[in-house]
Amino acid sequence: MKLDQLKVLRAVVESGTIKSAAESLNRTQPAVSQSLKALEFQTGTELFDRSGYRLELTPVGRRVYLQSLRVLSEAEDLTQLVRHFEKGQEETITIAIDAAADPNVMMPVLAKLQVGFPDTRVVLRAEVLSGAIEAVRSGEAALAVAPAIPVMLEEEGFDYMPLAGSVMRNVAAPTLLDAMDAPRTLADLRRFHQVIARDSGQAAGLFDRELGVQKGQRRWYVSDLHMKKQLLVAGLGWGRLPQHLIAEELAQDRLRDIVLPHTHLSFEIEVFVFRQRRSAMGPVATHLWKAFADQAA
């Protein structure tokens, strides 16, 4: 049984006649008929009822036809995969995403990637603080989406584009704010635990210190921002989180801003997409970069 015979079977069923199938396959009618007869000989039974004008599948023929559709689909997927690699397209591409970046800025780009390169595996790698820069620097990620300042990216020799802005807000649960009894300075927060997300990178350069943490501060550490948010909502500490991650909790009064007179705890951040500056990149990474550029324009 050959794939070519199954393609003939599919064409005959879909068109309803030998003549129409032959035209769609760009073959002669005798060649189509011969292919069908060979398939019936191999299966040991008639696949079509030929008593009417249009060919109708027999019960066995319908089962063979339905199974052939699955076989042909898998064969076509395999052919597409081989062509994918022949073109030099990346088998896997890794994108580092900082936990403070709103993933919604990536969704239109990822949707286009899924359509244009369906056989490329995409790995979305969550990072915190210096982790995204380190992932791109080491080549473990083709590009990254993360908050940064341009001078940092320039020092790394990266290509970069701004994508979106956000706000980091220092928040706590209403119960903890009540326990704080109207704090006026940062020092008033020291006896309450600050929840801090650990750096997923090596914390070199600017990150080689704990940002926004005062000396003597009681602290707990977590590895991701979602765990941090859960602890804050539970009233087990205070800390800074990106606005997109806590919008619902703020609206429901499950979290509130910590407001200190003459002290700016919240601050704006700018999210960039960045990559190593090099002349040769794979077609998938190139497509991604262009898609981000189109979105940023």
PDB file of C-alpha atoms in Angstrom:
ATOM      1  CA  MET A   1       0.000   0.000   0.000  1.00  0.00           C
ATOM      2  CA  LYS A   2       1.499   3.302  -1.114  1.00  0.00           C
ATOM      3  CA  LEU A   3       0.847   6.894  -0.103  1.00  0.00           C
ATOM      4  CA  ASP A   4       0.107   7.675  -3.746  1.00  0.00           C
ATOM      5  CA  GLN A   5      -2.767   5.162  -3.717  1.00  0.00           C
ATOM      6  CA  LEU A   6      -4.191   6.731  -0.584  1.00  0.00           C
ATOM      7  CA  LYS A   7      -4.035  10.164  -2.221  1.00  0.00           C
ATOM      8  CA  VAL A   8      -5.993   8.763  -5.169  1.00  0.00           C
ATOM      9  CA  LEU A   9      -8.563   7.289  -2.786  1.00  0.00           C
ATOM     10  CA  ARG A  10      -8.972  10.642  -1.063  1.00  0.00           C
ATOM     11  CA  ALA A  11      -9.356  12.485  -4.374  1.00  0.00           C
ATOM     12  CA  VAL A  12     -12.018  10.073  -5.644  1.00  0.00           C
ATOM     13  CA  VAL A  13     -14.024  10.261  -2.407  1.00  0.00           C
ATOM     14  CA  GLU A  14     -13.843  14.066  -2.287  1.00  0.00           C
ATOM     15  CA  SER A  15     -14.688  14.594  -5.970  1.00  0.00           C
ATOM     16  CA  GLY A  16     -17.169  11.722  -6.323  1.00  0.00           C
ATOM     17  CA  THR A  17     -16.045  10.536  -9.787  1.00  0.00           C
ATOM     18  CA  ILE A  18     -12.974   9.073 -11.444  1.00  0.00           C
ATOM     19  CA  LYS A  19     -13.015  11.857 -14.013  1.00  0.00           C
ATOM     20  CA  SER A  20     -13.024  14.675 -11.472  1.00  0.00           C
ATOM     21  CA  ALA A  21     -10.355  12.927  -9.382  1.00  0.00           C
ATOM     22  CA  ALA A  22      -8.143  12.536 -12.448  1.00  0.00           C
ATOM     23  CA  GLU A  23      -8.483  16.245 -13.244  1.00  0.00           C
ATOM     24  CA  SER A  24      -7.639  17.296  -9.693  1.00  0.00           C
ATOM     25  CA  LEU A  25      -4.587  15.004  -9.644  1.00  0.00           C
ATOM     26  CA  ASN A  26      -3.559  15.949 -13.188  1.00  0.00           C
ATOM     27  CA  ARG A  27      -3.647  12.300 -14.247  1.00  0.00           C
ATOM     28  CA  THR A  28      -5.490  10.189 -16.792  1.00  0.00           C
ATOM     29  CA  GLN A  29      -8.682   8.378 -15.820  1.00  0.00           C
ATOM     30  CA  PRO A  30      -7.162   4.933 -16.576  1.00  0.00           C
ATOM     31  CA  ALA A  31      -4.254   5.721 -14.213  1.00  0.00           C
ATOM     32  CA  VAL A  32      -6.656   6.654 -11.409  1.00  0.00           C
ATOM     33  CA  SER A  33      -8.790   3.561 -11.991  1.00  0.00           C
ATOM     34  CA  GLN A  34      -5.705   1.336 -11.999  1.00  0.00           C
ATOM     35  CA  SER A  35      -4.493   2.838  -8.705  1.00  0.00           C
ATOM     36  CA  LEU A  36      -7.881   2.181  -7.090  1.00  0.00           C
ATOM     37  CA  LYS A  37      -7.974  -1.411  -8.341  1.00  0.00           C
ATOM     38  CA  ALA A  38      -4.482  -2.019  -6.981  1.00  0.00           C
ATOM     39  CA  LEU A  39      -5.566  -0.679  -3.586  1.00  0.00           C
ATOM     40  CA  GLU A  40      -8.658  -2.914  -3.578  1.00  0.00           C
ATOM     41  CA  PHE A  41      -6.522  -5.894  -4.514  1.00  0.00           C
ATOM     42  CA  GLN A  42      -4.213  -5.224  -1.578  1.00  0.00           C
ATOM     43  CA  THR A  43      -7.103  -4.832   0.872  1.00  0.00           C
ATOM     44  CA  GLY A  44      -8.886  -7.894  -0.544  1.00  0.00           C
ATOM     45  CA  THR A  45     -12.277  -6.195  -0.902  1.00  0.00           C
ATOM     46  CA  GLU A  46     -14.123  -3.594  -2.930  1.00  0.00           C
ATOM     47  CA  LEU A  47     -13.853  -0.105  -1.502  1.00  0.00           C
ATOM     48  CA  PHE A  48     -16.527   1.490  -3.704  1.00  0.00           C
ATOM     49  CA  ASP A  49     -20.066   0.692  -4.775  1.00  0.00           C
ATOM     50  CA  ARG A  50     -19.965   1.400  -8.502  1.00  0.00           C
ATOM     51  CA  SER A  51     -23.674   0.859  -9.224  1.00  0.00           C
ATOM     52  CA  GLY A  52     -24.523   4.586  -9.363  1.00  0.00           C
ATOM     53  CA  TYR A  53     -23.196   7.636 -11.188  1.00  0.00           C
ATOM     54  CA  ARG A  54     -21.189   8.741  -8.191  1.00  0.00           C
ATOM     55  CA  LEU A  55     -18.902   6.277  -6.478  1.00  0.00           C
ATOM     56  CA  GLU A  56     -20.049   5.473  -2.941  1.00  0.00           C
ATOM     57  CA  LEU A  57     -17.811   3.955  -0.287  1.00  0.00           C
ATOM     58  CA  THR A  58     -18.653   0.490   0.995  1.00  0.00           C
ATOM     59  CA  PRO A  59     -18.593   0.041   4.806  1.00  0.00           C
ATOM     60  CA  VAL A  60     -15.061  -1.358   4.566  1.00  0.00           C
ATOM     61  CA  GLY A  61     -14.122   1.386   2.146  1.00  0.00           C
ATOM     62  CA  ARG A  62     -15.232   4.051   4.615  1.00  0.00           C
ATOM     63  CA  ARG A  63     -13.031   2.584   7.332  1.00  0.00           C
ATOM     64  CA  VAL A  64     -10.056   2.418   4.969  1.00  0.00           C
ATOM     65  CA  TYR A  65     -10.737   5.991   3.808  1.00  0.00           C
ATOM     66  CA  LEU A  66     -10.918   7.409   7.354  1.00  0.00           C
ATOM     67  CA  GLN A  67      -7.719   5.648   8.331  1.00  0.00           C
ATOM     68  CA  SER A  68      -6.034   6.851   5.140  1.00  0.00           C
ATOM     69  CA  LEU A  69      -6.832  10.462   6.070  1.00  0.00           C
ATOM     70  CA  ARG A  70      -4.901  10.052   9.307  1.00  0.00           C
ATOM     71  CA  VAL A  71      -1.967   8.431   7.500  1.00  0.00           C
ATOM     72  CA  LEU A  72      -1.867  11.163   4.861  1.00  0.00           C
ATOM     73  CA  SER A  73      -2.076  13.889   7.483  1.00  0.00           C
ATOM     74  CA  GLU A  74       0.883  12.439   9.378  1.00  0.00           C
ATOM     75  CA  ALA A  75       2.839  12.002   6.138  1.00  0.00           C
ATOM     76  CA  GLU A  76       2.184  15.633   5.187  1.00  0.00           C
ATOM     77  CA  ASP A  77       3.266  16.789   8.646  1.00  0.00           C
ATOM     78  CA  LEU A  78       6.491  14.805   8.254  1.00  0.00           C
ATOM     79  CA  THR A  79       7.121  16.314   4.818  1.00  0.00           C
ATOM     80  CA  GLN A  80       6.593  19.809   6.196  1.00  0.00           C
ATOM     81  CA  LEU A  81       8.968  19.083   9.079  1.00  0.00           C
ATOM     82  CA  VAL A  82      11.709  17.886   6.708  1.00  0.00           C
ATOM     83  CA  ARG A  83      11.291  20.995   4.564  1.00  0.00           C
ATOM     84  CA  HIS A  84      11.436  23.083   7.736  1.00  0.00           C
ATOM     85  CA  PHE A  85      14.875  21.739   8.587  1.00  0.00           C
ATOM     86  CA  GLU A  86      16.068  21.866   4.979  1.00  0.00           C
ATOM     87  CA  LYS A  87      15.432  25.622   5.074  1.00  0.00           C
ATOM     88  CA  GLY A  88      17.694  25.917   8.116  1.00  0.00           C
ATOM     89  CA  GLN A  89      14.882  26.954  10.452  1.00  0.00           C
ATOM     90  CA  GLU A  90      15.557  26.560  14.146  1.00  0.00           C
ATOM     91  CA  GLU A  91      14.207  23.401  15.741  1.00  0.00           C
ATOM     92  CA  THR A  92      13.806  25.196  19.086  1.00  0.00           C
ATOM     93  CA  ILE A  93      13.905  28.861  20.021  1.00  0.00           C
ATOM     94  CA  THR A  94      14.105  30.149  23.585  1.00  0.00           C
ATOM     95  CA  ILE A  95      12.715  33.505  24.695  1.00  0.00           C
ATOM     96  CA  ALA A  96      13.594  34.791  28.157  1.00  0.00           C
ATOM     97  CA  ILE A  97      10.778  36.732  29.838  1.00  0.00           C
ATOM     98  CA  ASP A  98      11.300  38.740  32.989  1.00  0.00           C
ATOM     99  CA  ALA A  99       8.574  38.172  35.555  1.00  0.00           C
ATOM    100  CA  ALA A 100       7.985  41.932  35.783  1.00  0.00           C
ATOM    101  CA  ALA A 101       7.133  42.197  32.067  1.00  0.00           C
ATOM    102  CA  ASP A 102       3.492  41.905  31.060  1.00  0.00           C
ATOM    103  CA  PRO A 103       3.341  38.770  28.834  1.00  0.00           C
ATOM    104  CA  ASN A 104       0.416  40.286  26.920  1.00  0.00           C
ATOM    105  CA  VAL A 105       2.875  42.446  24.962  1.00  0.00           C
ATOM    106  CA  MET A 106       4.187  39.223  23.411  1.00  0.00           C
ATOM    107  CA  MET A 107       0.949  37.505  22.466  1.00  0.00           C
ATOM    108  CA  PRO A 108       0.444  39.050  18.979  1.00  0.00           C
ATOM    109  CA  VAL A 109       4.055  38.214  18.087  1.00  0.00           C
ATOM    110  CA  LEU A 110       3.757  34.644  19.357  1.00  0.00           C
ATOM    111  CA  ALA A 111       0.522  34.171  17.414  1.00  0.00           C
ATOM    112  CA  LYS A 112       2.297  35.137  14.177  1.00  0.00           C
ATOM    113  CA  LEU A 113       5.190  32.853  15.043  1.00  0.00           C
ATOM    114  CA  GLN A 114       2.860  29.911  15.574  1.00  0.00           C
ATOM    115  CA  VAL A 115       1.330  30.400  12.131  1.00  0.00           C
ATOM    116  CA  GLY A 116       4.574  31.078  10.274  1.00  0.00           C
ATOM    117  CA  PHE A 117       6.754  28.434  11.945  1.00  0.00           C
ATOM    118  CA  PRO A 118       4.451  25.732  13.338  1.00  0.00           C
ATOM    119  CA  ASP A 119       7.241  23.150  13.629  1.00  0.00           C
ATOM    120  CA  THR A 120       9.591  25.262  15.725  1.00  0.00           C
ATOM    121  CA  ARG A 121       9.374  24.488  19.432  1.00  0.00           C
ATOM    122  CA  VAL A 122       9.136  27.655  21.526  1.00  0.00           C
ATOM    123  CA  VAL A 123      10.532  27.728  25.059  1.00  0.00           C
ATOM    124  CA  LEU A 124       9.377  30.662  27.211  1.00  0.00           C
ATOM    125  CA  ARG A 125      11.897  30.944  30.021  1.00  0.00           C
ATOM    126  CA  ALA A 126      10.884  32.887  33.129  1.00  0.00           C
ATOM    127  CA  GLU A 127      13.623  35.047  34.657  1.00  0.00           C
ATOM    128  CA  VAL A 128      13.995  37.571  37.462  1.00  0.00           C
ATOM    129  CA  LEU A 129      16.237  40.664  37.485  1.00  0.00           C
ATOM    130  CA  SER A 130      19.578  39.842  35.785  1.00  0.00           C
ATOM    131  CA  GLY A 131      18.418  36.423  34.542  1.00  0.00           C
ATOM    132  CA  ALA A 132      17.089  37.675  31.198  1.00  0.00           C
ATOM    133  CA  ILE A 133      20.279  39.582  30.357  1.00  0.00           C
ATOM    134  CA  GLU A 134      22.381  36.596  31.344  1.00  0.00           C
ATOM    135  CA  ALA A 135      20.288  34.221  29.217  1.00  0.00           C
ATOM    136  CA  VAL A 136      20.816  36.361  26.104  1.00  0.00           C
ATOM    137  CA  ARG A 137      24.477  37.016  26.853  1.00  0.00           C
ATOM    138  CA  SER A 138      25.188  33.286  27.188  1.00  0.00           C
ATOM    139  CA  GLY A 139      23.213  32.423  24.058  1.00  0.00           C
ATOM    140  CA  GLU A 140      20.758  30.253  25.999  1.00  0.00           C
ATOM    141  CA  ALA A 141      17.960  32.566  24.798  1.00  0.00           C
ATOM    142  CA  ALA A 142      17.698  34.039  21.305  1.00  0.00           C
ATOM    143  CA  LEU A 143      16.139  37.175  22.729  1.00  0.00           C
ATOM    144  CA  ALA A 144      14.518  38.467  25.880  1.00  0.00           C
ATOM    145  CA  VAL A 145      11.642  40.664  27.002  1.00  0.00           C
ATOM    146  CA  ALA A 146      12.479  42.415  30.243  1.00  0.00           C
ATOM    147  CA  PRO A 147      12.619  45.759  32.083  1.00  0.00           C
ATOM    148  CA  ALA A 148      15.981  47.461  31.608  1.00  0.00           C
ATOM    149  CA  ILE A 149      17.664  50.788  31.091  1.00  0.00           C
ATOM    150  CA  PRO A 150      19.267  51.522  27.721  1.00  0.00           C
ATOM    151  CA  VAL A 151      22.768  52.063  29.119  1.00  0.00           C
ATOM    152  CA  MET A 152      22.784  48.527  30.524  1.00  0.00           C
ATOM    153  CA  LEU A 153      21.796  47.026  27.178  1.00  0.00           C
ATOM    154  CA  GLU A 154      24.341  49.161  25.334  1.00  0.00           C
ATOM    155  CA  GLU A 155      27.112  48.053  27.676  1.00  0.00           C
ATOM    156  CA  GLU A 156      26.197  44.441  26.887  1.00  0.00           C
ATOM    157  CA  GLY A 157      26.360  45.199  23.165  1.00  0.00           C
ATOM    158  CA  PHE A 158      22.727  44.226  22.611  1.00  0.00           C
ATOM    159  CA  ASP A 159      20.292  45.328  19.947  1.00  0.00           C
ATOM    160  CA  TYR A 160      17.177  46.531  21.755  1.00  0.00           C
ATOM    161  CA  MET A 161      13.752  48.084  21.232  1.00  0.00           C
ATOM    162  CA  PRO A 162      11.273  49.527  23.754  1.00  0.00           C
ATOM    163  CA  LEU A 163       7.997  47.615  23.942  1.00  0.00           C
ATOM    164  CA  ALA A 164       5.891  48.935  26.809  1.00  0.00           C
ATOM    165  CA  GLY A 165       5.899  50.726  30.115  1.00  0.00           C
ATOM    166  CA  SER A 166       4.668  49.618  33.515  1.00  0.00           C
ATOM    167  CA  VAL A 167       4.734  50.623  37.169  1.00  0.00           C
ATOM    168  CA  MET A 168       6.264  48.750  40.093  1.00  0.00           C
ATOM    169  CA  ARG A 169       4.103  49.325  43.167  1.00  0.00           C
ATOM    170  CA  ASN A 170       4.908  48.633  46.796  1.00  0.00           C
ATOM    171  CA  VAL A 171       1.846  46.964  48.254  1.00  0.00           C
ATOM    172  CA  ALA A 172       0.549  45.071  51.248  1.00  0.00           C
ATOM    173  CA  ALA A 173      -2.695  43.470  52.376  1.00  0.00           C
ATOM    174  CA  PRO A 174      -5.138  45.719  54.297  1.00  0.00           C
ATOM    175  CA  THR A 175      -4.627  43.621  57.443  1.00  0.00           C
ATOM    176  CA  LEU A 176      -0.874  44.205  57.362  1.00  0.00           C
ATOM    177  CA  LEU A 177      -1.318  47.914  56.669  1.00  0.00           C
ATOM    178  CA  ASP A 178      -3.555  48.130  59.737  1.00  0.00           C
ATOM    179  CA  ALA A 179      -0.847  46.411  61.781  1.00  0.00           C
ATOM    180  CA  MET A 180       1.731  48.890  60.472  1.00  0.00           C
ATOM    181  CA  ASP A 181      -0.358  51.686  62.028  1.00  0.00           C
ATOM    182  CA  ALA A 182       0.238  54.412  59.425  1.00  0.00           C
ATOM    183  CA  PRO A 183       3.986  54.108  58.772  1.00  0.00           C
ATOM    184  CA  ARG A 184       5.707  57.366  57.842  1.00  0.00           C
ATOM    185  CA  THR A 185       9.242  56.270  56.899  1.00  0.00           C
ATOM    186  CA  LEU A 186      10.986  53.235  55.451  1.00  0.00           C
ATOM    187  CA  ALA A 187      12.413  52.541  58.877  1.00  0.00           C
ATOM    188  CA  ASP A 188       8.864  51.929  60.122  1.00  0.00           C
ATOM    189  CA  LEU A 189       8.642  48.954  57.728  1.00  0.00           C
ATOM    190  CA  ARG A 190      11.683  47.108  59.075  1.00  0.00           C
ATOM    191  CA  ARG A 191       9.825  45.050  61.642  1.00  0.00           C
ATOM    192  CA  PHE A 192       7.459  43.735  58.954  1.00  0.00           C
ATOM    193  CA  HIS A 193       8.770  41.127  56.544  1.00  0.00           C
ATOM    194  CA  GLN A 194       9.617  42.266  53.032  1.00  0.00           C
ATOM    195  CA  VAL A 195       9.059  39.537  50.441  1.00  0.00           C
ATOM    196  CA  ILE A 196      11.849  39.561  47.868  1.00  0.00           C
ATOM    197  CA  ALA A 197      12.141  37.675  44.569  1.00  0.00           C
ATOM    198  CA  ARG A 198      15.568  36.124  44.159  1.00  0.00           C
ATOM    199  CA  ASP A 199      17.632  36.985  41.113  1.00  0.00           C
ATOM    200  CA  SER A 200      17.582  34.083  38.646  1.00  0.00           C
ATOM    201  CA  GLY A 201      20.932  35.197  37.193  1.00  0.00           C
ATOM    202  CA  GLN A 202      24.378  35.700  38.691  1.00  0.00           C
ATOM    203  CA  ALA A 203      23.500  39.246  39.792  1.00  0.00           C
ATOM    204  CA  ALA A 204      26.549  40.855  38.209  1.00  0.00           C
ATOM    205  CA  GLY A 205      27.098  44.587  37.723  1.00  0.00           C
ATOM    206  CA  LEU A 206      24.128  46.763  38.630  1.00  0.00           C
ATOM    207  CA  PHE A 207      22.267  43.750  40.044  1.00  0.00           C
ATOM    208  CA  ASP A 208      25.072  42.809  42.439  1.00  0.00           C
ATOM    209  CA  ARG A 209      23.087  44.109  45.384  1.00  0.00           C
ATOM    210  CA  GLU A 210      19.570  43.857  46.752  1.00  0.00           C
ATOM    211  CA  LEU A 211      17.590  46.610  45.075  1.00  0.00           C
ATOM    212  CA  GLY A 212      15.033  48.404  47.240  1.00  0.00           C
ATOM    213  CA  VAL A 213      15.991  46.556  50.443  1.00  0.00           C
ATOM    214  CA  GLN A 214      17.101  48.575  53.460  1.00  0.00           C
ATOM    215  CA  LYS A 215      19.611  47.429  56.051  1.00  0.00           C
ATOM    216  CA  GLY A 216      18.114  45.587  58.981  1.00  0.00           C
ATOM    217  CA  GLN A 217      14.975  44.741  57.023  1.00  0.00           C
ATOM    218  CA  ARG A 218      13.232  41.500  57.930  1.00  0.00           C
ATOM    219  CA  ARG A 219      12.893  39.539  54.717  1.00  0.00           C
ATOM    220  CA  TRP A 220      11.600  36.394  53.082  1.00  0.00           C
ATOM    221  CA  TYR A 221      12.779  35.141  49.675  1.00  0.00           C
ATOM    222  CA  VAL A 222      10.807  33.538  46.847  1.00  0.00           C
ATOM    223  CA  SER A 223      11.786  32.346  43.378  1.00  0.00           C
ATOM    224  CA  ASP A 224       8.877  33.843  41.414  1.00  0.00           C
ATOM    225  CA  LEU A 225       6.479  36.769  41.549  1.00  0.00           C
ATOM    226  CA  HIS A 226       3.315  34.680  41.707  1.00  0.00           C
ATOM    227  CA  MET A 227       4.420  33.134  45.009  1.00  0.00           C
ATOM    228  CA  LYS A 228       5.375  36.617  46.179  1.00  0.00           C
ATOM    229  CA  LYS A 229       1.884  37.884  45.367  1.00  0.00           C
ATOM    230  CA  GLN A 230       0.270  35.015  47.277  1.00  0.00           C
ATOM    231  CA  LEU A 231       2.299  35.849  50.376  1.00  0.00           C
ATOM    232  CA  LEU A 232       1.427  39.532  50.134  1.00  0.00           C
ATOM    233  CA  VAL A 233      -2.291  38.845  49.701  1.00  0.00           C
ATOM    234  CA  ALA A 234      -2.138  36.566  52.739  1.00  0.00           C
ATOM    235  CA  GLY A 235      -0.721  39.436  54.796  1.00  0.00           C
ATOM    236  CA  LEU A 236       2.622  37.718  55.388  1.00  0.00           C
ATOM    237  CA  GLY A 237       4.717  40.590  54.155  1.00  0.00           C
ATOM    238  CA  TRP A 238       5.005  43.637  51.928  1.00  0.00           C
ATOM    239  CA  GLY A 239       6.838  44.146  48.666  1.00  0.00           C
ATOM    240  CA  ARG A 240       7.007  45.536  45.163  1.00  0.00           C
ATOM    241  CA  LEU A 241       5.088  44.001  42.232  1.00  0.00           C
ATOM    242  CA  PRO A 242       4.339  45.096  38.657  1.00  0.00           C
ATOM    243  CA  GLN A 243       0.968  46.739  38.195  1.00  0.00           C
ATOM    244  CA  HIS A 244      -0.311  44.259  35.589  1.00  0.00           C
ATOM    245  CA  LEU A 245       0.177  41.405  38.047  1.00  0.00           C
ATOM    246  CA  ILE A 246      -1.861  42.958  40.865  1.00  0.00           C
ATOM    247  CA  ALA A 247      -4.487  45.027  39.047  1.00  0.00           C
ATOM    248  CA  GLU A 248      -7.287  42.667  40.091  1.00  0.00           C
ATOM    249  CA  GLU A 249      -6.115  42.511  43.723  1.00  0.00           C
ATOM    250  CA  LEU A 250      -5.939  46.309  43.898  1.00  0.00           C
ATOM    251  CA  ALA A 251      -9.421  46.645  42.414  1.00  0.00           C
ATOM    252  CA  GLN A 252     -10.803  44.126  44.923  1.00  0.00           C
ATOM    253  CA  ASP A 253      -9.002  45.829  47.837  1.00  0.00           C
ATOM    254  CA  ARG A 254      -7.025  42.665  48.572  1.00  0.00           C
ATOM    255  CA  LEU A 255      -3.854  44.695  48.201  1.00  0.00           C
ATOM    256  CA  ARG A 256      -3.223  48.390  48.755  1.00  0.00           C
ATOM    257  CA  ASP A 257      -0.384  50.774  47.993  1.00  0.00           C
ATOM    258  CA  ILE A 258       2.015  51.565  50.803  1.00  0.00           C
ATOM    259  CA  VAL A 259       2.039  55.359  50.950  1.00  0.00           C
ATOM    260  CA  LEU A 260       4.835  57.098  52.865  1.00  0.00           C
ATOM    261  CA  PRO A 261       5.016  60.904  53.079  1.00  0.00           C
ATOM    262  CA  HIS A 262       7.861  62.319  50.961  1.00  0.00           C
ATOM    263  CA  THR A 263       8.978  58.812  49.871  1.00  0.00           C
ATOM    264  CA  HIS A 264       8.386  57.413  46.387  1.00  0.00           C
ATOM    265  CA  LEU A 265       8.071  53.662  46.747  1.00  0.00           C
ATOM    266  CA  SER A 266       6.478  53.100  43.361  1.00  0.00           C
ATOM    267  CA  PHE A 267       8.382  53.756  40.146  1.00  0.00           C
ATOM    268  CA  GLU A 268       7.955  53.393  36.401  1.00  0.00           C
ATOM    269  CA  ILE A 269       9.806  50.780  34.368  1.00  0.00           C
ATOM    270  CA  GLU A 270      10.322  50.382  30.617  1.00  0.00           C
ATOM    271  CA  VAL A 271      10.211  46.945  29.052  1.00  0.00           C
ATOM    272  CA  PHE A 272      12.548  46.175  26.149  1.00  0.00           C
ATOM    273  CA  VAL A 273      13.058  43.301  23.752  1.00  0.00           C
ATOM    274  CA  PHE A 274      16.763  42.684  23.199  1.00  0.00           C
ATOM    275  CA  ARG A 275      19.167  40.258  21.522  1.00  0.00           C
ATOM    276  CA  GLN A 276      22.847  39.792  20.881  1.00  0.00           C
ATOM    277  CA  ARG A 277      24.196  42.067  18.170  1.00  0.00           C
ATOM    278  CA  ARG A 278      25.389  39.639  15.523  1.00  0.00           C
ATOM    279  CA  SER A 279      25.191  39.433  11.755  1.00  0.00           C
ATOM    280  CA  ALA A 280      23.738  35.930  11.343  1.00  0.00           C
ATOM    281  CA  MET A 281      20.567  34.726  13.054  1.00  0.00           C
ATOM    282  CA  GLY A 282      18.189  31.931  12.133  1.00  0.00           C
ATOM    283  CA  PRO A 283      15.035  32.682  10.160  1.00  0.00           C
ATOM    284  CA  VAL A 284      12.760  32.160  13.170  1.00  0.00           C
ATOM    285  CA  ALA A 285      14.728  34.537  15.400  1.00  0.00           C
ATOM    286  CA  THR A 286      14.880  37.037  12.540  1.00  0.00           C
ATOM    287  CA  HIS A 287      11.106  36.770  12.059  1.00  0.00           C
ATOM    288  CA  LEU A 288      10.564  37.329  15.791  1.00  0.00           C
ATOM    289  CA  TRP A 289      12.730  40.421  15.834  1.00  0.00           C
ATOM    290  CA  LYS A 290      10.933  41.901  12.838  1.00  0.00           C
ATOM    291  CA  ALA A 291       7.549  41.111  14.385  1.00  0.00           C
ATOM    292  CA  PHE A 292       8.539  42.951  17.572  1.00  0.00           C
ATOM    293  CA  ALA A 293       9.813  45.875  15.479  1.00  0.00           C
ATOM    294  CA  ASP A 294       6.499  46.058  13.605  1.00  0.00           C
ATOM    295  CA  GLN A 295       4.617  46.036  16.906  1.00  0.00           C
ATOM    296  CA  ALA A 296       6.805  48.731  18.418  1.00  0.00           C
ATOM    297  CA  ALA A 297       6.517  50.989  15.361  1.00  0.00           C
TER     298      ALA A 297
END
